[in-house]
XYZ file of C-alpha atoms in Angstrom:
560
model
C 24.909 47.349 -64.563
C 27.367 44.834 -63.531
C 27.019 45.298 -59.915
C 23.205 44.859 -60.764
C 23.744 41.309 -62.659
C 26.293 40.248 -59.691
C 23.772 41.166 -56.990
C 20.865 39.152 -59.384
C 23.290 35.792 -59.304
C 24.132 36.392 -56.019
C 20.554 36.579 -54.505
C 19.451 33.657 -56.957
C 22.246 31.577 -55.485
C 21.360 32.350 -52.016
C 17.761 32.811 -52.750
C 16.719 30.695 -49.578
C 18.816 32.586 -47.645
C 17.282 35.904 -48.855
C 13.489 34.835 -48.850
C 12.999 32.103 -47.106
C 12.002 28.495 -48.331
C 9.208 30.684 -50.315
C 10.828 30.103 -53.672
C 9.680 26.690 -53.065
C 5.905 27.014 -53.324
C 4.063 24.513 -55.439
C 2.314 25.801 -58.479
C -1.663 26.678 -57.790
C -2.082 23.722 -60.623
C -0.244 21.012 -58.858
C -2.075 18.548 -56.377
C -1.482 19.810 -53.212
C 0.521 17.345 -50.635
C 1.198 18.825 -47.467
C 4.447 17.305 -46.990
C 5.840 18.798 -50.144
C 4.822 22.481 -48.702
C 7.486 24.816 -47.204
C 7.383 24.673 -43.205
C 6.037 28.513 -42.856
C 2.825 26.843 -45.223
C 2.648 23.906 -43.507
C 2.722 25.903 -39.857
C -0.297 27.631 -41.158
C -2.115 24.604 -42.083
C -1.802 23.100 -38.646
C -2.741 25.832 -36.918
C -6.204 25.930 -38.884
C -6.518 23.158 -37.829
C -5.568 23.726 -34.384
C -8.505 26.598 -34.192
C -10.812 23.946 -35.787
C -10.562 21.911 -32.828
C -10.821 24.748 -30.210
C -14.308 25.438 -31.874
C -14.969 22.229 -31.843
C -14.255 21.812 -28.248
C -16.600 25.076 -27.199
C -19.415 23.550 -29.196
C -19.130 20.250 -27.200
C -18.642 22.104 -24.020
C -21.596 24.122 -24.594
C -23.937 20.728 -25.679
C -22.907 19.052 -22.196
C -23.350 22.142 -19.796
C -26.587 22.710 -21.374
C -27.707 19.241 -20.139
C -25.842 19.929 -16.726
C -27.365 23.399 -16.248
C -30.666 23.284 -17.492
C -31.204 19.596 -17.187
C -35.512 18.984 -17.923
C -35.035 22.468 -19.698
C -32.610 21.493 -21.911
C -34.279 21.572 -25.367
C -31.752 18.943 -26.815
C -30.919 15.278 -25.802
C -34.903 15.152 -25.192
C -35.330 11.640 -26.764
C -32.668 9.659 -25.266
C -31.105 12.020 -22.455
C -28.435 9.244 -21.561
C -27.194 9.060 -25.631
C -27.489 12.613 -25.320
C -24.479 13.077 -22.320
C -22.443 9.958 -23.470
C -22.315 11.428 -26.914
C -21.349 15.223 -25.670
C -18.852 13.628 -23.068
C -17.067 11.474 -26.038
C -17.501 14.360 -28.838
C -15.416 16.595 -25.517
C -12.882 13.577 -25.069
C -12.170 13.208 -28.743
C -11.188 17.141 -29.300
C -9.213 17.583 -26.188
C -7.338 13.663 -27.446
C -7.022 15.844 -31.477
C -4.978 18.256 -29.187
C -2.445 15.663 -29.014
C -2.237 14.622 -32.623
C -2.444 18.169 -34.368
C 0.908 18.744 -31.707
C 2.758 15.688 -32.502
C 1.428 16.207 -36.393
C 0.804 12.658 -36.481
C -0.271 11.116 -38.251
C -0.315 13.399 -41.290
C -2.484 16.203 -42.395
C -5.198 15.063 -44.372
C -5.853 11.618 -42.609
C -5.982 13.978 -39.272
C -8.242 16.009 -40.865
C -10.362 13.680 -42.463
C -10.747 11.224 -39.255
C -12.235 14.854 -37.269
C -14.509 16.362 -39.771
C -16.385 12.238 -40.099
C -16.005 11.648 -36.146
C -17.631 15.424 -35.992
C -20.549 14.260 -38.380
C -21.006 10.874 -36.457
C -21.056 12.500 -33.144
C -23.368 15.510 -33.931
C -25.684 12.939 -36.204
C -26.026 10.683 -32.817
C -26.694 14.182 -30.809
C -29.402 15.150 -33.581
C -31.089 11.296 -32.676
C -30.795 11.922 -29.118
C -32.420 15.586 -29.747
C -35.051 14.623 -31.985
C -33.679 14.774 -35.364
C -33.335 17.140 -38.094
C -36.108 19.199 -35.740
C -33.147 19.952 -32.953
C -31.590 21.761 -35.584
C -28.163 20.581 -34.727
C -28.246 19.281 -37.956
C -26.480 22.994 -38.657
C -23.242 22.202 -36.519
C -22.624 20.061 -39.936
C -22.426 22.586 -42.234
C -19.722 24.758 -40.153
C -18.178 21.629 -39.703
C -17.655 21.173 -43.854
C -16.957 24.815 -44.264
C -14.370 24.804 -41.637
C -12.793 21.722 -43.410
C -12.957 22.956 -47.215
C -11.245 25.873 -46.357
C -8.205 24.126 -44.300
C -7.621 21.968 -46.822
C -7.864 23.975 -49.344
C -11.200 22.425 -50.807
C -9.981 18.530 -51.331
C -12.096 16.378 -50.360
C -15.133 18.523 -49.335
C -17.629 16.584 -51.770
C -16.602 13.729 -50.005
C -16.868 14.894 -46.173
C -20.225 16.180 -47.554
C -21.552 12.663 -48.948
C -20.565 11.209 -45.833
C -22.513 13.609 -43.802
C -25.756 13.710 -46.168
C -25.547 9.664 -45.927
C -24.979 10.088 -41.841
C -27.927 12.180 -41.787
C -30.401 10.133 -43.872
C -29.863 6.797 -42.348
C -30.334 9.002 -38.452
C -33.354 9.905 -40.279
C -34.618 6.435 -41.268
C -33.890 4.494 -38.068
C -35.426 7.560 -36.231
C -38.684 6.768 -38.348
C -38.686 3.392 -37.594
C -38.379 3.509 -34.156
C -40.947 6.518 -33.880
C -43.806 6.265 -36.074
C -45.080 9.608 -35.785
C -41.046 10.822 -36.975
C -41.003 12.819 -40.306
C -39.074 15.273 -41.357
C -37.297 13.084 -44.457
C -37.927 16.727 -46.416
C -35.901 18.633 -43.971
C -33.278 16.261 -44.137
C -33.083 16.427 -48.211
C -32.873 19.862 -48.114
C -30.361 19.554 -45.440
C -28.278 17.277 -47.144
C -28.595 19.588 -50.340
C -27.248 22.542 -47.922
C -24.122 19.986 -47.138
C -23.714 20.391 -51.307
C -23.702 23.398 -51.633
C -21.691 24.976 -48.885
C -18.949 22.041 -49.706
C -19.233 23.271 -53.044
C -18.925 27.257 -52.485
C -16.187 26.094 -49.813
C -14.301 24.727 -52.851
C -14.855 27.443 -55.114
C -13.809 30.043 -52.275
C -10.845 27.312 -51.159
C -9.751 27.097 -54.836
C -9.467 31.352 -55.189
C -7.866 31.446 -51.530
C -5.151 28.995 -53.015
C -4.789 31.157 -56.191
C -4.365 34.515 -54.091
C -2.345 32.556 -51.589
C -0.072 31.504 -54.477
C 0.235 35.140 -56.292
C 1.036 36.820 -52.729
C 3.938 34.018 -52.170
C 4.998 35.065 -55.840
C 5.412 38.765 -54.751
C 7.106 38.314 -51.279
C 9.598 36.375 -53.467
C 9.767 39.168 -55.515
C 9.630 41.553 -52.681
C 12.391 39.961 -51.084
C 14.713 39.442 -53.982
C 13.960 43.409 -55.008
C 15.161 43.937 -51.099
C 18.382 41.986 -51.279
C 19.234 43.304 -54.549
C 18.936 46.827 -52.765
C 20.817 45.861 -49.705
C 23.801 44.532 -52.346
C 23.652 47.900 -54.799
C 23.575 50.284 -51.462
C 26.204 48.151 -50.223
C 28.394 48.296 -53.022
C 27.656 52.382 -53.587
C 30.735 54.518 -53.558
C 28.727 57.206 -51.595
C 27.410 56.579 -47.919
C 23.586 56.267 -47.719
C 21.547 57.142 -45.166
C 17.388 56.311 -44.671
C 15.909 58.028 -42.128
C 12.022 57.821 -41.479
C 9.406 60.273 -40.368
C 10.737 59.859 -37.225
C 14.166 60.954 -38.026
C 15.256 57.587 -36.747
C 17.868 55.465 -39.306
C 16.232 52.862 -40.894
C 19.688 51.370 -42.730
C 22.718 52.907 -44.128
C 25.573 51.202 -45.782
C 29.393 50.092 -44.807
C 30.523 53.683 -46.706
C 28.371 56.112 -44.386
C 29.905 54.202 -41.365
C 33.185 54.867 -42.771
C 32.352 58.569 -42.819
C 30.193 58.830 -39.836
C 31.357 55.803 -37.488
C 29.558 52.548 -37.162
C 26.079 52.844 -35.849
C 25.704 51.739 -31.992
C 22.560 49.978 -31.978
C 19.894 48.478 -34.190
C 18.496 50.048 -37.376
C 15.386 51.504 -37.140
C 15.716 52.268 -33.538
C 18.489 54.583 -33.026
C 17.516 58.531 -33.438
C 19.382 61.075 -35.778
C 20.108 62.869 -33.294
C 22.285 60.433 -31.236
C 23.915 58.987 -34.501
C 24.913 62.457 -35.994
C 23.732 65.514 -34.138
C 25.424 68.007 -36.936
C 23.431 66.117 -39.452
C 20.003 65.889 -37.656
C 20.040 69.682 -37.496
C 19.962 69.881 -40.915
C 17.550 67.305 -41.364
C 15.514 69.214 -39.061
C 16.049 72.182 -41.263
C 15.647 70.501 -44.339
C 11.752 68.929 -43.601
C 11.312 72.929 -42.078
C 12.150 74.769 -45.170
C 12.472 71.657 -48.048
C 15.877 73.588 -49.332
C 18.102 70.382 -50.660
C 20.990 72.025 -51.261
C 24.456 70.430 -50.722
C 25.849 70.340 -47.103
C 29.337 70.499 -46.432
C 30.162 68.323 -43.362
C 33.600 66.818 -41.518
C 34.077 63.293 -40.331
C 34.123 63.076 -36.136
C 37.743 63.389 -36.396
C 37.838 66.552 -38.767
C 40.629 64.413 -41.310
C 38.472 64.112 -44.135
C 35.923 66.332 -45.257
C 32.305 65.319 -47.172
C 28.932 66.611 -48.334
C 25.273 65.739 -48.048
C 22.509 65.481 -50.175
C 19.151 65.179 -48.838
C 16.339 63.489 -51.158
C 12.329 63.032 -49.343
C 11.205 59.439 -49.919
C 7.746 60.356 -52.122
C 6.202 63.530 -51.981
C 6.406 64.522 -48.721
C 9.298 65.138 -46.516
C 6.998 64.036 -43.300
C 7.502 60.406 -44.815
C 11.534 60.140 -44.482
C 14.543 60.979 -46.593
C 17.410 59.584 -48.370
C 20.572 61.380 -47.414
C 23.468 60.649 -49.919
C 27.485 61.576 -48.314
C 30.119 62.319 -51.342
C 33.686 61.690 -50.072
C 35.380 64.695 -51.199
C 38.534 63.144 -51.362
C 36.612 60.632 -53.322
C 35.999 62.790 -55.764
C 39.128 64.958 -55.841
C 40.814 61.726 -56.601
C 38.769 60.748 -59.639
C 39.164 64.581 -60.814
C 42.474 64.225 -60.371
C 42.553 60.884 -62.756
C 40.745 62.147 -65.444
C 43.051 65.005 -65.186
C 45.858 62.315 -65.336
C 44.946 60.657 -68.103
C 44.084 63.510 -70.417
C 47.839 65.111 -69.380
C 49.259 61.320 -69.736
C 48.215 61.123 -73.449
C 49.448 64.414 -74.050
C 52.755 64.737 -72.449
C 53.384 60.712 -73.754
C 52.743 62.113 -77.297
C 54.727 65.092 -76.860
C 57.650 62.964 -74.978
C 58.423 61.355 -78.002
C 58.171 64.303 -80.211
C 60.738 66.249 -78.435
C 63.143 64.036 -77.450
C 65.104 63.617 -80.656
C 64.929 67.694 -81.274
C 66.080 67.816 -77.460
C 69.321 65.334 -77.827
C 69.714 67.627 -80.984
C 70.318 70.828 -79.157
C 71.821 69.095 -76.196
C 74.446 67.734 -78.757
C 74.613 71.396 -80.532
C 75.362 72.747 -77.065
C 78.374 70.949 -76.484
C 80.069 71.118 -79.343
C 79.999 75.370 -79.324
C 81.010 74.915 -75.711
C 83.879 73.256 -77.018
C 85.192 76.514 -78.710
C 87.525 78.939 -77.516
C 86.410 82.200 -79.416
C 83.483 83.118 -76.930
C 83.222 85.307 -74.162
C 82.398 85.005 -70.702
C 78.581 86.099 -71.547
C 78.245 83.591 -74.063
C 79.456 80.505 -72.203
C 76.809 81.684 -69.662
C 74.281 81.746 -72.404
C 75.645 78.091 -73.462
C 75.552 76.758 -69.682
C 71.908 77.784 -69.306
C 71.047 76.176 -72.594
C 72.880 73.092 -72.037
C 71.096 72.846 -68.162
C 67.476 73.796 -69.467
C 68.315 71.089 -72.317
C 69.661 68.287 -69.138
C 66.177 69.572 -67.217
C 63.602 68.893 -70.469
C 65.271 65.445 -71.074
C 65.308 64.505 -67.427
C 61.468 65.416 -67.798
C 60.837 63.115 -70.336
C 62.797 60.174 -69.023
C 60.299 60.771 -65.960
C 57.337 60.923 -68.287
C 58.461 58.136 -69.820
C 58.903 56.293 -66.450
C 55.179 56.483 -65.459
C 54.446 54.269 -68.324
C 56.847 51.090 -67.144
C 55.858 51.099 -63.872
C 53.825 48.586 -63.720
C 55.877 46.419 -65.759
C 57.859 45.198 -62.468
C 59.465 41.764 -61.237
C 58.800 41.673 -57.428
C 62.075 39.827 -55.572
C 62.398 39.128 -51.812
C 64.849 41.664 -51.340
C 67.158 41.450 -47.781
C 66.238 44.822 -46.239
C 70.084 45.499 -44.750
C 72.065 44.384 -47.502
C 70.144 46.236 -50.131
C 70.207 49.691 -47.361
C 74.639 49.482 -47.432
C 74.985 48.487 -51.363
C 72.127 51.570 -51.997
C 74.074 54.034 -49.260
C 77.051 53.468 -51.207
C 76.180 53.876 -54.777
C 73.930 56.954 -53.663
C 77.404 58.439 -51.904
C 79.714 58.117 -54.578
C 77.235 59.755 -57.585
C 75.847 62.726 -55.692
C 79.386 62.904 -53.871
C 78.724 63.146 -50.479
C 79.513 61.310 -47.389
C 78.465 57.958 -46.482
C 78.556 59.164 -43.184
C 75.861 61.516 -43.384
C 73.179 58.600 -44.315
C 72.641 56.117 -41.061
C 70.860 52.787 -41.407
C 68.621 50.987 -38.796
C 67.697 47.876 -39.689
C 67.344 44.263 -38.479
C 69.197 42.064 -40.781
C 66.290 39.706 -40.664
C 63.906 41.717 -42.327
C 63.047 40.862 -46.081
C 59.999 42.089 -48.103
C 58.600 41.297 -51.533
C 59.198 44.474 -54.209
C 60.933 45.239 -57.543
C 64.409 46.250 -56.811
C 64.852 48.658 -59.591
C 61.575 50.495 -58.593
C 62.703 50.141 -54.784
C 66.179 52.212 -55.669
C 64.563 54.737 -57.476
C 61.689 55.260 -54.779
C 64.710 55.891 -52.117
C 67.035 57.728 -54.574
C 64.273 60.417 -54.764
C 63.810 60.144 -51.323
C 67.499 60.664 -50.442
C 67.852 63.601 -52.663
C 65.324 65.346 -51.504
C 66.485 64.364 -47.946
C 69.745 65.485 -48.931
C 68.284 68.715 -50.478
C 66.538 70.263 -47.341
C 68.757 68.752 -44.272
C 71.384 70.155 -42.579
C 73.785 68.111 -44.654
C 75.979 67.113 -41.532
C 76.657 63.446 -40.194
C 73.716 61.276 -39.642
C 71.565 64.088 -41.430
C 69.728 61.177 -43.118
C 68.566 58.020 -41.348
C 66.742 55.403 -43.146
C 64.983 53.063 -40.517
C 63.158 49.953 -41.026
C 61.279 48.485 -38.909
C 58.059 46.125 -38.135
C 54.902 47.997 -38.141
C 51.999 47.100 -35.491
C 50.215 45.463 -38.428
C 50.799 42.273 -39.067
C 52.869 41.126 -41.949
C 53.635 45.397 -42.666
C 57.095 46.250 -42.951
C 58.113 50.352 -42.288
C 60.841 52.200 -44.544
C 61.277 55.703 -42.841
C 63.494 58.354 -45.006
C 64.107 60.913 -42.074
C 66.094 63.875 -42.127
C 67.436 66.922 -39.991
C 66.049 69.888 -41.761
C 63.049 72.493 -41.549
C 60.286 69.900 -42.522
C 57.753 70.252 -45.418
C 55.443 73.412 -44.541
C 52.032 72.365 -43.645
C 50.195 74.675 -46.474
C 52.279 72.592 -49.129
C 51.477 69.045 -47.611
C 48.420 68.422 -49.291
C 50.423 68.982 -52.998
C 53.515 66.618 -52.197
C 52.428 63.406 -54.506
C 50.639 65.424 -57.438
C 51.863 65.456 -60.537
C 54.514 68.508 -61.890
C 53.840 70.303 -58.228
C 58.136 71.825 -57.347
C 59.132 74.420 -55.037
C 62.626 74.363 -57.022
C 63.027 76.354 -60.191
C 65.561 73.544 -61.613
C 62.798 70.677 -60.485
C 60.182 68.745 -62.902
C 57.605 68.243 -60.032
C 57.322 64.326 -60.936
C 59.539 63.075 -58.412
C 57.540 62.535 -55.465
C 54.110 61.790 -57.625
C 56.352 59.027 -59.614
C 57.728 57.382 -56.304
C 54.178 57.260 -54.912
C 52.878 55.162 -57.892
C 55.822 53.193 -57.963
C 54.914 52.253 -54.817
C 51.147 51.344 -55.428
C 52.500 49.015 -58.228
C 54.413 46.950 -55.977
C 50.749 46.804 -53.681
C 52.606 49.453 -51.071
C 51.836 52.963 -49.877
C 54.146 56.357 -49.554
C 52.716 58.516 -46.925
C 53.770 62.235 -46.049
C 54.574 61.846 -41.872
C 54.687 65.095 -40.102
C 56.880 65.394 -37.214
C 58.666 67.967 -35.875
C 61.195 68.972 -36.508
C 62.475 67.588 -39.799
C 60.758 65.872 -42.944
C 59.973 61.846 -42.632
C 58.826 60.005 -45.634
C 57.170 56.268 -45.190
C 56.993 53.568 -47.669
C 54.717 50.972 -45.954
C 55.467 47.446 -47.609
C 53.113 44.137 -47.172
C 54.526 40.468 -47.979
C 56.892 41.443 -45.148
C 58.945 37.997 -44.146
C 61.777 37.500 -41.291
């Protein structure tokens, strides 16, 4: 839920970003002004208008070569044949000069639009004199004419544009009547003028729903969009890679984690095929839409290092339409088995800890005082000795239980690399009494690095024992090397030794918790290092080389 309410803020913050200038739409209830419309609404606007004037341009073409093809044929333009041309010629010159204006979009919309539609009804009124009148039946060019122009703007001022043609029309009527006596036809022209009425006013009616429609569909591909980049976020932000393929089989997006898993995708979504992204995985796809079995499918990475399954789900009924194929990082999910298992044993063995330790100093106390007498045998001290070591092994135990829950209460330093190495080679000599010969430091003197220094000497004291433990045990058995890693700002401390190595079917075990090959071990050494480590924002890696056993703490913050 909280990724959900971060991707809602983040797509309502970046909301023109994620669907366009859309969000911006006026209400259906508020006068329309062009200027105050988004571009992509205002681009559609213009080019209605733009088609308007193409129309408008075939209708005068077609008036003039009618008169140029036909000429004493023509039925219009019979009255006054020269009106007839110099009208059709200017009506021609006006659209193709509109081509201009509706380009430049000046001036604005609605003056643009409202100097065409009465230069339209002017023009065709002079043609319907030239013609005859409301008999030409050119009178009908005017109603398209207001249609046209309700429904680009959106029904303003149609009642107007009609008025003006109805008035245009009854005055062509009158002179026509007084120039020709035997003219009639003032009927025709009322009903006429009653047609301009009521086609402006269905026009507005019809204008008025497209607006309403118009409006809800711009609410939805708001919605639409913000549903899609609240998906693209959540997908994103999944743990487990995601794969859409459609009927096709071709991806149509998958998210940053299946890229981990699979590589990054060479090409562009919705174009690349299955088969050339993931050829192991399109054969089961191909499987899956044959037989529908959705059964988990246990898969490697290209390189075979880590290993994953698949989950294939059909988008809708059918499998024909596409599927959803989920990929579970095993080692994902190892890990978080591993940290429930943590924290259930952490409770316990913290609880218990305390518990025993008192009884424990108890009998370690016991211990030493019957060791101190002289009236037992040989068989007893043994019995002692193994009491008083088991008793040493519990309490180290505990301390180390006890250890897991201070580690991350540590006090980072910038710590000189090579003075810290000779001050730790020589404590670590002198307690487990060997030589300080038999550890070797490589280090440039310039190195420094941000960590705790208490948790730093414990991380290498296990290190070194355990060195010490499975080397050779000779001169320059140990060598702890640090070094500059390729990575910027990465410091390397290697803990390398001379002896058989770790075997390869034990690797995988090294860092968890109370895993020992020695009987007289607690198994928390290695595991308490590692999150030592972590807490100081570092990493301890197994590194297997042959022959020998190599330990790595990689340190950021490195400085010189």
């Amino acid at each position: 839920m909280e990724n959900i309410s971060a991707a809602m803020n983040t797509v309502n913050l970046n909301s023109n970003n994620k669907a366009g200038a859309a969000l911006s739409a006026p209400p259906v209830d508020e006068p329309e002004r062009l200027s105050q419309y988004p571009g992509h609404l205002a681009n559609t606007y213009w080019r209605s208008l733009h088609y308007f004037n193409f129309y408008r341009m075939i209708a005068a073409g077609i008036l003039l070569l009618a008169h140029l093809l036909l000429g004493g044929r023509n039925p219009f333009g019979v009255l006054a044949p020269n009106v007839y041309v110099l009208a059709s010629v200017l009506y021609l010159l006006f659209c193709a000069g509109v081509i201009v204006t509706i380009q430049t979009r000046w001036p604005r919309f609605d003056i643009q639009l409202s100097v065409q539609v009465i230069a339209d009804i002017l023009l065709i009124t002079v043609l319907m004199y030239s013609s005859g009148g409301i008999a030409s039946g050119l009178g009908l060019l005017i109603l398209v004419t207001l249609a046209a122009s309700s429904l680009i703007s959106r029904g303003r001022l149609a009642m107007f544009h009609a008025a003006v043609a109805t008035i245009a029309v009854l005055l062509q009527q009158a002179y026509l009547s007084f120039t020709h006596t035997d003219a009639g036809g003032y009927l025709q022209a009322g009903l006429l003028s009653i047609a301009y009425f009521a086609i402006a006013g269905l026009a507005y009616v019809l204008a008025k729903r497209l607006t309403v429609s118009e409006a809800i569909a711009q609410r939805q591909r708001v919605d639409l969009a913000n549903l899609d980049a609240v998906n693209r976020l959540v997908i994103q932000d999944m743990q487990d890679g995601v794969i859409v393929v459609d009927g096709d089989n071709r991806v149509r997006q998958l998210n940053t984690q299946a890229e981990r898993l699979l590589g990054p995708l060479m090409g562009r979504r919705g174009e690349v095929p299955m088969q050339e992204y993931s050829r192991t995985l399109s054969q089961h796809i191909a499987a899956w839409r044959e037989t529908g079995d959705i059964s988990v499918i246990p898969l490697r990475t290209p390189g075979g290092k880590r290993s994953f399954r698949a989950r294939i789900t059909p988008i809708g009924d059918k499998r024909a339409l596409g599927a959803v194929i989920f990929l579970e990082d095993l080692s994902r999910l190892q890990a978080q088995a591993q940290q429930i298992k943590l924290a259930a044993l952490g409770r316990l063995t913290a609880n218990i800890a305390h518990e025993i330790r008192n009884p424990l100093s108890s009998i370690g106390h016991a211990t030493q005082l019957l060791q101190e007498e002289e009236s037992f045998d040989a068989t007893q001290r043994r019995l002692l000795e193994i009491i008083r070591d088991n008793t040493f092994r519990l309490d180290r135990m505990v301390q180390d239980i006890l250890q897991l829950n201070r580690k991350d209460r540590g006090q980072p330093e910038t710590i000189p690399l090579a003075q810290f190495l000779n001050t730790f080679r020589q404590e670590f000599s002198q307690i487990e009494h060997i030589e300080p010969e038999s550890i070797v430091i490589e280090s440039d003197p310039a190195l420094h690095f941000n960590f705790d220094r208490l948790h730093l000497h414990q991380i290498l004291w296990n290190l070194c024992r355990n060195a010490w433990r499975h080397c050779q045990q000779q001169p320059g058995s140990i060598r702890i090397v640090a070094s500059r890693a390729d990575a910027e700002n990465v410091i390397q401390l290697d803990v390398i030794d001379d002896g058989a190595g770790v075997p390869s079917a034990i690797q995988a075990q090294l860092f968890e918790p109370f895993f020992t090959t020695e009987s007289t071990g607690t198994g928390l050494g290695l595991y308490i290092a590692r999150q030592l480590a972590e807490a100081n924002g570092a990493t301890l890696d197994h590194i297997e080389i042959a022959p020998g056993g190599q330990f790595r703490l990689s340190v950021k913050g490195a400085m010189s």
